[in-house]
Amino acid sequence: MSHRTWITALLVVVGAGLAMRFGLKFPWAQTLRALRGADWLLLTAAGVVNIASLAAKGTAWYLLLRRLGPSRHGTAQAATFVGAAVNSISVSVSGEATRAQLVSAKDGISFGAAVASLVTTRVVEALGLLVFLGAALVALPPWPWARLVGVGLCALVAALALGYRIIPWAR
């Protein structure tokens, strides 16, 4: 057998051993007790909101992605759900890389363009968060100057968006 086969077999044996150890040490009884006492309506609502937020994220990414080339909404949605699944079992941004790779493979958009659209999505999400924070500070001011800070945040986001549209640069 080759060197690579031995390493793969060793990793499988070690992984299986760790999985067995985890399975035997995990507090299954406490977990089942917690599930019996859980509010299933609330858990269902949380699951539906989670799935809907992933669908919204996929649609938002598709709207940015379609400017880069011929892409399909279904591919963007599938890539978003697969990326979320990969993020659940792996580390760092591997789910985002999976999304970009899947769209690149299925729709023919370059990997670099897909990654650039993901970065743009993150920037848009950050700006949306700033608008939400600004609106929250205006609507529910926790300190005396909070409304001013909220208006300032919203004005900053508006200025950034306007600057992006006006300033002539290579996009």
Tab-separated table of N, CA and C in Angstrom:
chain	number	residue	atom	x	y	z
A	1	MET	N	0.850	-1.194	0.000
A	1	MET	CA	0.000	0.000	0.000
A	1	MET	C	0.885	1.243	0.000
A	2	SER	N	0.339	2.309	-0.559
A	2	SER	CA	1.118	3.538	-0.659
A	2	SER	C	1.134	4.284	0.676
A	3	HIS	N	2.020	5.233	0.733
A	3	HIS	CA	2.172	6.061	1.929
A	3	HIS	C	0.873	6.826	2.218
A	4	ARG	N	0.259	7.331	1.179
A	4	ARG	CA	-0.984	8.094	1.324
A	4	ARG	C	-2.119	7.222	1.857
A	5	THR	N	-2.190	5.983	1.429
A	5	THR	CA	-3.226	5.059	1.897
A	5	THR	C	-3.062	4.780	3.386
A	6	TRP	N	-1.823	4.598	3.827
A	6	TRP	CA	-1.564	4.361	5.252
A	6	TRP	C	-1.975	5.570	6.090
A	7	ILE	N	-1.654	6.753	5.619
A	7	ILE	CA	-2.022	7.972	6.361
A	7	ILE	C	-3.539	8.118	6.421
A	8	THR	N	-4.219	7.852	5.317
A	8	THR	CA	-5.681	7.924	5.289
A	8	THR	C	-6.290	6.916	6.256
A	9	ALA	N	-5.786	5.694	6.239
A	9	ALA	CA	-6.295	4.661	7.147
A	9	ALA	C	-6.069	5.045	8.606
A	10	LEU	N	-4.899	5.592	8.898
A	10	LEU	CA	-4.604	6.035	10.261
A	10	LEU	C	-5.554	7.149	10.698
A	11	LEU	N	-5.796	8.106	9.811
A	11	LEU	CA	-6.713	9.205	10.134
A	11	LEU	C	-8.137	8.700	10.341
A	12	VAL	N	-8.563	7.720	9.562
A	12	VAL	CA	-9.897	7.150	9.731
A	12	VAL	C	-10.009	6.445	11.072
A	13	VAL	N	-8.996	5.681	11.449
A	13	VAL	CA	-9.019	4.966	12.731
A	13	VAL	C	-9.033	5.954	13.894
A	14	VAL	N	-8.178	6.979	13.832
A	14	VAL	CA	-8.138	7.983	14.903
A	14	VAL	C	-9.468	8.732	14.970
A	15	GLY	N	-10.025	9.109	13.801
A	15	GLY	CA	-11.312	9.807	13.769
A	15	GLY	C	-12.428	8.963	14.335
A	16	ALA	N	-12.447	7.681	14.003
A	16	ALA	CA	-13.469	6.781	14.530
A	16	ALA	C	-13.329	6.619	16.038
A	17	GLY	N	-12.098	6.530	16.507
A	17	GLY	CA	-11.874	6.431	17.952
A	17	GLY	C	-12.352	7.678	18.686
A	18	LEU	N	-12.052	8.848	18.144
A	18	LEU	CA	-12.513	10.096	18.761
A	18	LEU	C	-14.035	10.204	18.732
A	19	ALA	N	-14.655	9.759	17.626
A	19	ALA	CA	-16.114	9.792	17.529
A	19	ALA	C	-16.748	8.853	18.558
A	20	MET	N	-16.149	7.666	18.750
A	20	MET	CA	-16.672	6.735	19.749
A	20	MET	C	-16.523	7.313	21.157
A	21	ARG	N	-15.378	7.925	21.419
A	21	ARG	CA	-15.159	8.531	22.742
A	21	ARG	C	-16.181	9.626	22.996
A	22	PHE	N	-16.411	10.459	21.972
A	22	PHE	CA	-17.406	11.519	22.101
A	22	PHE	C	-18.787	10.923	22.358
A	23	GLY	N	-19.155	9.903	21.588
A	23	GLY	CA	-20.462	9.287	21.733
A	23	GLY	C	-20.684	8.669	23.098
A	24	LEU	N	-19.629	8.132	23.687
A	24	LEU	CA	-19.762	7.510	25.007
A	24	LEU	C	-19.737	8.533	26.136
A	25	LYS	N	-19.050	9.637	25.965
A	25	LYS	CA	-18.915	10.640	27.024
A	25	LYS	C	-20.011	11.710	26.985
A	26	PHE	N	-20.717	11.801	25.871
A	26	PHE	CA	-21.718	12.853	25.720
A	26	PHE	C	-22.865	12.637	26.703
A	27	PRO	N	-23.380	13.697	27.334
A	27	PRO	CA	-24.485	13.541	28.308
A	27	PRO	C	-25.842	13.365	27.608
A	28	TRP	N	-26.064	12.169	27.071
A	28	TRP	CA	-27.279	11.919	26.311
A	28	TRP	C	-28.535	12.045	27.169
A	29	ALA	N	-28.502	11.581	28.397
A	29	ALA	CA	-29.692	11.622	29.264
A	29	ALA	C	-30.109	13.067	29.538
A	30	GLN	N	-29.154	13.914	29.833
A	30	GLN	CA	-29.473	15.332	30.071
A	30	GLN	C	-30.016	15.989	28.809
A	31	THR	N	-29.453	15.640	27.671
A	31	THR	CA	-29.911	16.210	26.408
A	31	THR	C	-31.355	15.808	26.137
A	32	LEU	N	-31.680	14.535	26.326
A	32	LEU	CA	-33.052	14.069	26.103
A	32	LEU	C	-34.022	14.695	27.093
A	33	ARG	N	-33.589	14.893	28.354
A	33	ARG	CA	-34.432	15.569	29.347
A	33	ARG	C	-34.706	17.007	28.915
A	34	ALA	N	-33.680	17.689	28.426
A	34	ALA	CA	-33.853	19.071	27.968
A	34	ALA	C	-34.791	19.141	26.766
A	35	LEU	N	-34.690	18.168	25.872
A	35	LEU	CA	-35.576	18.152	24.709
A	35	LEU	C	-37.021	17.874	25.104
A	36	ARG	N	-37.233	17.017	26.106
A	36	ARG	CA	-38.594	16.742	26.569
A	36	ARG	C	-39.226	17.991	27.171
A	37	GLY	N	-38.437	18.819	27.835
A	37	GLY	CA	-38.970	20.027	28.464
A	37	GLY	C	-38.973	21.246	27.556
A	38	ALA	N	-38.557	21.079	26.321
A	38	ALA	CA	-38.453	22.221	25.409
A	38	ALA	C	-39.816	22.628	24.863
A	39	ASP	N	-39.933	23.882	24.502
A	39	ASP	CA	-41.129	24.405	23.852
A	39	ASP	C	-40.998	24.146	22.350
A	40	TRP	N	-41.718	23.149	21.848
A	40	TRP	CA	-41.560	22.727	20.460
A	40	TRP	C	-42.059	23.772	19.482
A	41	LEU	N	-43.044	24.558	19.874
A	41	LEU	CA	-43.515	25.628	19.003
A	41	LEU	C	-42.429	26.686	18.815
A	42	LEU	N	-41.754	27.029	19.905
A	42	LEU	CA	-40.669	28.003	19.824
A	42	LEU	C	-39.492	27.454	19.021
A	43	LEU	N	-39.151	26.174	19.211
A	43	LEU	CA	-38.080	25.558	18.429
A	43	LEU	C	-38.427	25.518	16.938
A	44	THR	N	-39.679	25.231	16.628
A	44	THR	CA	-40.111	25.209	15.232
A	44	THR	C	-40.032	26.602	14.625
A	45	ALA	N	-40.476	27.603	15.372
A	45	ALA	CA	-40.406	28.984	14.880
A	45	ALA	C	-38.954	29.396	14.644
A	46	ALA	N	-38.068	29.021	15.549
A	46	ALA	CA	-36.648	29.343	15.372
A	46	ALA	C	-36.080	28.651	14.145
A	47	GLY	N	-36.468	27.408	13.916
A	47	GLY	CA	-36.005	26.690	12.728
A	47	GLY	C	-36.503	27.331	11.440
A	48	VAL	N	-37.772	27.730	11.423
A	48	VAL	CA	-38.336	28.386	10.238
A	48	VAL	C	-37.642	29.717	9.975
A	49	VAL	N	-37.405	30.492	11.026
A	49	VAL	CA	-36.710	31.778	10.865
A	49	VAL	C	-35.279	31.547	10.367
A	50	ASN	N	-34.621	30.516	10.865
A	50	ASN	CA	-33.259	30.208	10.423
A	50	ASN	C	-33.231	29.852	8.937
A	51	ILE	N	-34.155	29.007	8.497
A	51	ILE	CA	-34.221	28.618	7.085
A	51	ILE	C	-34.566	29.836	6.230
A	52	ALA	N	-35.504	30.670	6.696
A	52	ALA	CA	-35.882	31.865	5.930
A	52	ALA	C	-34.717	32.842	5.822
A	53	SER	N	-33.927	32.957	6.885
A	53	SER	CA	-32.786	33.875	6.825
A	53	SER	C	-31.726	33.362	5.858
A	54	LEU	N	-31.538	32.042	5.799
A	54	LEU	CA	-30.611	31.480	4.812
A	54	LEU	C	-31.115	31.718	3.388
A	55	ALA	N	-32.418	31.577	3.186
A	55	ALA	CA	-32.985	31.837	1.855
A	55	ALA	C	-32.814	33.310	1.478
A	56	ALA	N	-33.019	34.211	2.431
A	56	ALA	CA	-32.835	35.636	2.160
A	56	ALA	C	-31.365	35.935	1.856
A	57	LYS	N	-30.473	35.289	2.590
A	57	LYS	CA	-29.040	35.472	2.340
A	57	LYS	C	-28.668	34.985	0.942
A	58	GLY	N	-29.217	33.859	0.526
A	58	GLY	CA	-28.966	33.337	-0.813
A	58	GLY	C	-29.501	34.255	-1.895
A	59	THR	N	-30.682	34.819	-1.673
A	59	THR	CA	-31.262	35.736	-2.644
A	59	THR	C	-30.439	37.019	-2.743
A	60	ALA	N	-30.009	37.547	-1.610
A	60	ALA	CA	-29.181	38.756	-1.627
A	60	ALA	C	-27.871	38.494	-2.367
A	61	TRP	N	-27.285	37.343	-2.137
A	61	TRP	CA	-26.038	37.018	-2.829
A	61	TRP	C	-26.279	36.871	-4.326
A	62	TYR	N	-27.410	36.264	-4.698
A	62	TYR	CA	-27.739	36.108	-6.111
A	62	TYR	C	-27.865	37.474	-6.796
A	63	LEU	N	-28.483	38.444	-6.106
A	63	LEU	CA	-28.644	39.773	-6.695
A	63	LEU	C	-27.293	40.430	-6.976
A	64	LEU	N	-26.303	40.174	-6.132
A	64	LEU	CA	-24.959	40.703	-6.387
A	64	LEU	C	-24.218	39.849	-7.416
A	65	LEU	N	-24.449	38.563	-7.391
A	65	LEU	CA	-23.732	37.627	-8.250
A	65	LEU	C	-24.153	37.729	-9.713
A	66	ARG	N	-25.407	38.018	-9.956
A	66	ARG	CA	-25.901	38.029	-11.339
A	66	ARG	C	-25.284	39.145	-12.169
A	67	ARG	N	-24.725	40.164	-11.514
A	67	ARG	CA	-24.044	41.232	-12.256
A	67	ARG	C	-22.700	40.770	-12.799
A	68	LEU	N	-22.183	39.682	-12.264
A	68	LEU	CA	-20.859	39.206	-12.667
A	68	LEU	C	-20.904	38.216	-13.816
A	69	GLY	N	-22.042	37.653	-14.058
A	69	GLY	CA	-22.142	36.672	-15.125
A	69	GLY	C	-23.464	35.942	-15.058
A	70	PRO	N	-23.653	35.029	-15.967
A	70	PRO	CA	-24.918	34.289	-15.988
A	70	PRO	C	-24.989	33.294	-14.821
A	71	SER	N	-25.771	33.654	-13.849
A	71	SER	CA	-25.942	32.755	-12.700
A	71	SER	C	-27.428	32.498	-12.499
A	72	ARG	N	-27.716	31.419	-11.791
A	72	ARG	CA	-29.104	31.047	-11.533
A	72	ARG	C	-29.410	31.216	-10.059
A	73	HIS	N	-30.638	31.608	-9.787
A	73	HIS	CA	-31.072	31.803	-8.404
A	73	HIS	C	-31.004	30.496	-7.617
A	74	GLY	N	-31.394	29.409	-8.247
A	74	GLY	CA	-31.360	28.106	-7.574
A	74	GLY	C	-29.950	27.686	-7.183
A	75	THR	N	-28.984	28.003	-8.037
A	75	THR	CA	-27.595	27.662	-7.718
A	75	THR	C	-27.110	28.481	-6.522
A	76	ALA	N	-27.455	29.753	-6.499
A	76	ALA	CA	-27.049	30.603	-5.372
A	76	ALA	C	-27.688	30.117	-4.073
A	77	GLN	N	-28.963	29.720	-4.148
A	77	GLN	CA	-29.636	29.200	-2.954
A	77	GLN	C	-28.992	27.894	-2.483
A	78	ALA	N	-28.764	26.979	-3.421
A	78	ALA	CA	-28.154	25.693	-3.064
A	78	ALA	C	-26.770	25.910	-2.471
A	79	ALA	N	-25.984	26.803	-3.075
A	79	ALA	CA	-24.639	27.076	-2.565
A	79	ALA	C	-24.692	27.681	-1.168
A	80	THR	N	-25.676	28.525	-0.915
A	80	THR	CA	-25.811	29.137	0.413
A	80	THR	C	-26.147	28.084	1.467
A	81	PHE	N	-27.058	27.185	1.144
A	81	PHE	CA	-27.422	26.140	2.105
A	81	PHE	C	-26.272	25.148	2.317
A	82	VAL	N	-25.585	24.792	1.247
A	82	VAL	CA	-24.425	23.900	1.389
A	82	VAL	C	-23.333	24.593	2.196
A	83	GLY	N	-23.097	25.885	1.928
A	83	GLY	CA	-22.096	26.637	2.682
A	83	GLY	C	-22.429	26.712	4.163
A	84	ALA	N	-23.708	26.885	4.484
A	84	ALA	CA	-24.121	26.908	5.894
A	84	ALA	C	-23.885	25.551	6.545
A	85	ALA	N	-24.157	24.480	5.809
A	85	ALA	CA	-23.915	23.142	6.351
A	85	ALA	C	-22.427	22.913	6.583
A	86	VAL	N	-21.604	23.346	5.644
A	86	VAL	CA	-20.151	23.193	5.803
A	86	VAL	C	-19.660	24.025	6.979
A	87	ASN	N	-20.189	25.240	7.142
A	87	ASN	CA	-19.800	26.072	8.287
A	87	ASN	C	-20.179	25.427	9.613
A	88	SER	N	-21.232	24.626	9.616
A	88	SER	CA	-21.667	23.981	10.858
A	88	SER	C	-20.713	22.901	11.317
A	89	ILE	N	-19.978	22.294	10.386
A	89	ILE	CA	-19.108	21.186	10.765
A	89	ILE	C	-17.629	21.475	10.554
A	90	SER	N	-17.301	22.681	10.133
A	90	SER	CA	-15.893	22.983	9.869
A	90	SER	C	-15.515	24.315	10.506
A	91	VAL	N	-14.339	24.789	10.149
A	91	VAL	CA	-13.799	25.983	10.776
A	91	VAL	C	-13.731	27.149	9.798
A	92	SER	N	-13.664	28.334	10.360
A	92	SER	CA	-13.394	29.575	9.654
A	92	SER	C	-14.366	29.807	8.508
A	93	VAL	N	-13.857	30.182	7.355
A	93	VAL	CA	-14.697	30.571	6.223
A	93	VAL	C	-14.776	29.479	5.163
A	94	SER	N	-14.648	28.253	5.555
A	94	SER	CA	-14.689	27.176	4.573
A	94	SER	C	-16.062	27.070	3.918
A	95	GLY	N	-17.114	27.445	4.615
A	95	GLY	CA	-18.442	27.450	4.014
A	95	GLY	C	-18.549	28.482	2.906
A	96	GLU	N	-17.923	29.639	3.103
A	96	GLU	CA	-17.930	30.666	2.067
A	96	GLU	C	-17.135	30.196	0.849
A	97	ALA	N	-16.011	29.552	1.095
A	97	ALA	CA	-15.221	29.012	-0.018
A	97	ALA	C	-16.014	27.948	-0.766
A	98	THR	N	-16.778	27.147	-0.044
A	98	THR	CA	-17.616	26.131	-0.670
A	98	THR	C	-18.684	26.779	-1.538
A	99	ARG	N	-19.286	27.865	-1.033
A	99	ARG	CA	-20.293	28.582	-1.819
A	99	ARG	C	-19.695	29.069	-3.135
A	100	ALA	N	-18.534	29.715	-3.034
A	100	ALA	CA	-17.896	30.262	-4.230
A	100	ALA	C	-17.528	29.142	-5.204
A	101	GLN	N	-17.006	28.037	-4.689
A	101	GLN	CA	-16.596	26.929	-5.551
A	101	GLN	C	-17.807	26.299	-6.233
A	102	LEU	N	-18.912	26.143	-5.505
A	102	LEU	CA	-20.100	25.522	-6.076
A	102	LEU	C	-20.680	26.375	-7.207
A	103	VAL	N	-20.782	27.681	-6.989
A	103	VAL	CA	-21.299	28.565	-8.037
A	103	VAL	C	-20.350	28.598	-9.227
A	104	SER	N	-19.064	28.578	-8.944
A	104	SER	CA	-18.077	28.570	-10.019
A	104	SER	C	-18.201	27.307	-10.864
A	105	ALA	N	-18.384	26.181	-10.215
A	105	ALA	CA	-18.482	24.906	-10.934
A	105	ALA	C	-19.791	24.766	-11.697
A	106	LYS	N	-20.906	25.201	-11.104
A	106	LYS	CA	-22.211	24.970	-11.735
A	106	LYS	C	-22.585	26.036	-12.758
A	107	ASP	N	-22.241	27.303	-12.496
A	107	ASP	CA	-22.683	28.380	-13.388
A	107	ASP	C	-21.557	28.995	-14.208
A	108	GLY	N	-20.324	28.554	-13.989
A	108	GLY	CA	-19.220	29.035	-14.800
A	108	GLY	C	-18.700	30.412	-14.453
A	109	ILE	N	-19.113	30.951	-13.321
A	109	ILE	CA	-18.583	32.242	-12.876
A	109	ILE	C	-17.209	31.974	-12.273
A	110	SER	N	-16.258	32.858	-12.542
A	110	SER	CA	-14.910	32.612	-12.031
A	110	SER	C	-14.910	32.591	-10.503
A	111	PHE	N	-14.022	31.788	-9.951
A	111	PHE	CA	-13.936	31.660	-8.496
A	111	PHE	C	-13.634	33.010	-7.856
A	112	GLY	N	-12.740	33.770	-8.457
A	112	GLY	CA	-12.393	35.093	-7.918
A	112	GLY	C	-13.581	36.036	-7.900
A	113	ALA	N	-14.384	36.007	-8.957
A	113	ALA	CA	-15.569	36.868	-9.002
A	113	ALA	C	-16.589	36.429	-7.947
A	114	ALA	N	-16.737	35.129	-7.759
A	114	ALA	CA	-17.663	34.633	-6.739
A	114	ALA	C	-17.202	35.049	-5.344
A	115	VAL	N	-15.902	34.963	-5.090
A	115	VAL	CA	-15.372	35.405	-3.789
A	115	VAL	C	-15.569	36.904	-3.617
A	116	ALA	N	-15.335	37.675	-4.686
A	116	ALA	CA	-15.537	39.123	-4.614
A	116	ALA	C	-16.991	39.453	-4.300
A	117	SER	N	-17.921	38.691	-4.867
A	117	SER	CA	-19.332	38.946	-4.570
A	117	SER	C	-19.657	38.596	-3.119
A	118	LEU	N	-18.991	37.573	-2.571
A	118	LEU	CA	-19.193	37.235	-1.161
A	118	LEU	C	-18.652	38.332	-0.247
A	119	VAL	N	-17.510	38.897	-0.609
A	119	VAL	CA	-16.952	40.008	0.176
A	119	VAL	C	-17.892	41.204	0.107
A	120	THR	N	-18.415	41.479	-1.092
A	120	THR	CA	-19.370	42.576	-1.247
A	120	THR	C	-20.618	42.329	-0.407
A	121	THR	N	-21.059	41.082	-0.357
A	121	THR	CA	-22.214	40.742	0.483
A	121	THR	C	-21.936	41.061	1.939
A	122	ARG	N	-20.739	40.734	2.412
A	122	ARG	CA	-20.377	41.031	3.808
A	122	ARG	C	-20.355	42.530	4.069
A	123	VAL	N	-19.872	43.304	3.107
A	123	VAL	CA	-19.853	44.764	3.266
A	123	VAL	C	-21.282	45.305	3.332
A	124	VAL	N	-22.157	44.807	2.451
A	124	VAL	CA	-23.548	45.250	2.457
A	124	VAL	C	-24.225	44.858	3.773
A	125	GLU	N	-23.932	43.661	4.282
A	125	GLU	CA	-24.495	43.244	5.572
A	125	GLU	C	-24.014	44.151	6.705
A	126	ALA	N	-22.738	44.549	6.675
A	126	ALA	CA	-22.204	45.448	7.698
A	126	ALA	C	-22.882	46.814	7.622
A	127	LEU	N	-23.085	47.311	6.416
A	127	LEU	CA	-23.779	48.596	6.264
A	127	LEU	C	-25.224	48.493	6.736
A	128	GLY	N	-25.874	47.375	6.443
A	128	GLY	CA	-27.236	47.162	6.936
A	128	GLY	C	-27.291	47.128	8.456
A	129	LEU	N	-26.289	46.513	9.060
A	129	LEU	CA	-26.220	46.488	10.516
A	129	LEU	C	-26.055	47.895	11.087
A	130	LEU	N	-25.239	48.714	10.436
A	130	LEU	CA	-25.063	50.100	10.886
A	130	LEU	C	-26.358	50.897	10.756
A	131	VAL	N	-27.098	50.683	9.665
A	131	VAL	CA	-28.387	51.368	9.507
A	131	VAL	C	-29.354	50.915	10.595
A	132	PHE	N	-29.391	49.616	10.863
A	132	PHE	CA	-30.267	49.102	11.925
A	132	PHE	C	-29.890	49.690	13.279
A	133	LEU	N	-28.597	49.718	13.576
A	133	LEU	CA	-28.144	50.290	14.844
A	133	LEU	C	-28.495	51.768	14.925
A	134	GLY	N	-28.282	52.490	13.828
A	134	GLY	CA	-28.626	53.914	13.812
A	134	GLY	C	-30.107	54.136	14.040
A	135	ALA	N	-30.952	53.353	13.367
A	135	ALA	CA	-32.402	53.491	13.543
A	135	ALA	C	-32.817	53.125	14.966
A	136	ALA	N	-32.181	52.108	15.535
A	136	ALA	CA	-32.496	51.717	16.912
A	136	ALA	C	-32.110	52.821	17.892
A	137	LEU	N	-30.978	53.460	17.660
A	137	LEU	CA	-30.556	54.548	18.548
A	137	LEU	C	-31.468	55.761	18.423
A	138	VAL	N	-32.011	55.984	17.237
A	138	VAL	CA	-32.951	57.098	17.057
A	138	VAL	C	-34.289	56.761	17.711
A	139	ALA	N	-34.771	55.535	17.515
A	139	ALA	CA	-36.082	55.142	18.036
A	139	ALA	C	-36.074	54.903	19.541
A	140	LEU	N	-35.022	54.295	20.054
A	140	LEU	CA	-34.946	53.945	21.479
A	140	LEU	C	-33.614	54.427	22.064
A	141	PRO	N	-33.479	55.718	22.301
A	141	PRO	CA	-32.177	56.233	22.760
A	141	PRO	C	-31.851	55.810	24.203
A	142	PRO	N	-30.743	55.077	24.393
A	142	PRO	CA	-30.382	54.644	25.746
A	142	PRO	C	-29.659	55.724	26.550
A	143	TRP	N	-29.169	56.759	25.921
A	143	TRP	CA	-28.525	57.868	26.607
A	143	TRP	C	-28.908	59.159	25.876
A	144	PRO	N	-28.661	60.322	26.458
A	144	PRO	CA	-29.142	61.585	25.888
A	144	PRO	C	-28.680	61.871	24.461
A	145	TRP	N	-27.465	61.532	24.103
A	145	TRP	CA	-26.941	61.859	22.783
A	145	TRP	C	-27.095	60.714	21.776
A	146	ALA	N	-27.844	59.707	22.129
A	146	ALA	CA	-27.961	58.526	21.274
A	146	ALA	C	-28.635	58.842	19.937
A	147	ARG	N	-29.637	59.706	19.951
A	147	ARG	CA	-30.307	60.046	18.685
A	147	ARG	C	-29.333	60.679	17.705
A	148	LEU	N	-28.467	61.542	18.218
A	148	LEU	CA	-27.472	62.191	17.363
A	148	LEU	C	-26.506	61.151	16.778
A	149	VAL	N	-26.083	60.202	17.597
A	149	VAL	CA	-25.201	59.135	17.123
A	149	VAL	C	-25.914	58.294	16.070
A	150	GLY	N	-27.194	57.974	16.294
A	150	GLY	CA	-27.968	57.195	15.344
A	150	GLY	C	-28.121	57.905	14.010
A	151	VAL	N	-28.421	59.188	14.043
A	151	VAL	CA	-28.530	59.961	12.802
A	151	VAL	C	-27.165	60.010	12.109
A	152	GLY	N	-26.103	60.146	12.898
A	152	GLY	CA	-24.759	60.172	12.330
A	152	GLY	C	-24.402	58.859	11.642
A	153	LEU	N	-24.767	57.722	12.247
A	153	LEU	CA	-24.510	56.417	11.625
A	153	LEU	C	-25.275	56.271	10.311
A	154	CYS	N	-26.534	56.658	10.324
A	154	CYS	CA	-27.330	56.564	9.087
A	154	CYS	C	-26.771	57.501	8.017
A	155	ALA	N	-26.345	58.694	8.413
A	155	ALA	CA	-25.755	59.635	7.449
A	155	ALA	C	-24.439	59.091	6.900
A	156	LEU	N	-23.646	58.434	7.746
A	156	LEU	CA	-22.389	57.840	7.299
A	156	LEU	C	-22.636	56.764	6.245
A	157	VAL	N	-23.608	55.894	6.484
A	157	VAL	CA	-23.924	54.845	5.513
A	157	VAL	C	-24.433	55.462	4.219
A	158	ALA	N	-25.283	56.489	4.318
A	158	ALA	CA	-25.787	57.157	3.111
A	158	ALA	C	-24.640	57.798	2.337
A	159	ALA	N	-23.696	58.420	3.044
A	159	ALA	CA	-22.548	59.050	2.382
A	159	ALA	C	-21.663	57.998	1.709
A	160	LEU	N	-21.460	56.870	2.362
A	160	LEU	CA	-20.666	55.802	1.752
A	160	LEU	C	-21.339	55.260	0.492
A	161	ALA	N	-22.648	55.051	0.557
A	161	ALA	CA	-23.373	54.542	-0.610
A	161	ALA	C	-23.351	55.559	-1.745
A	162	LEU	N	-23.541	56.839	-1.416
A	162	LEU	CA	-23.507	57.884	-2.436
A	162	LEU	C	-22.108	58.019	-3.027
A	163	GLY	N	-21.096	57.945	-2.178
A	163	GLY	CA	-19.722	58.020	-2.667
A	163	GLY	C	-19.376	56.874	-3.584
A	164	TYR	N	-19.883	55.700	-3.281
A	164	TYR	CA	-19.634	54.540	-4.132
A	164	TYR	C	-20.246	54.759	-5.513
A	165	ARG	N	-21.417	55.379	-5.543
A	165	ARG	CA	-22.083	55.597	-6.830
A	165	ARG	C	-21.481	56.754	-7.618
A	166	ILE	N	-20.942	57.771	-6.922
A	166	ILE	CA	-20.464	58.981	-7.606
A	166	ILE	C	-18.999	58.895	-8.000
A	167	ILE	N	-18.148	58.437	-7.097
A	167	ILE	CA	-16.704	58.457	-7.344
A	167	ILE	C	-16.365	57.521	-8.505
A	168	PRO	N	-15.673	58.043	-9.518
A	168	PRO	CA	-15.335	57.194	-10.668
A	168	PRO	C	-14.100	56.348	-10.366
A	169	TRP	N	-14.290	55.076	-10.150
A	169	TRP	CA	-13.192	54.159	-9.909
A	169	TRP	C	-13.492	52.835	-10.595
A	170	ALA	N	-12.468	52.099	-10.780
A	170	ALA	CA	-12.634	50.805	-11.436
A	170	ALA	C	-13.273	49.838	-10.451
A	171	ARG	N	-14.460	49.363	-10.793
A	171	ARG	CA	-15.156	48.440	-9.899
A	171	ARG	C	-14.983	47.028	-10.427
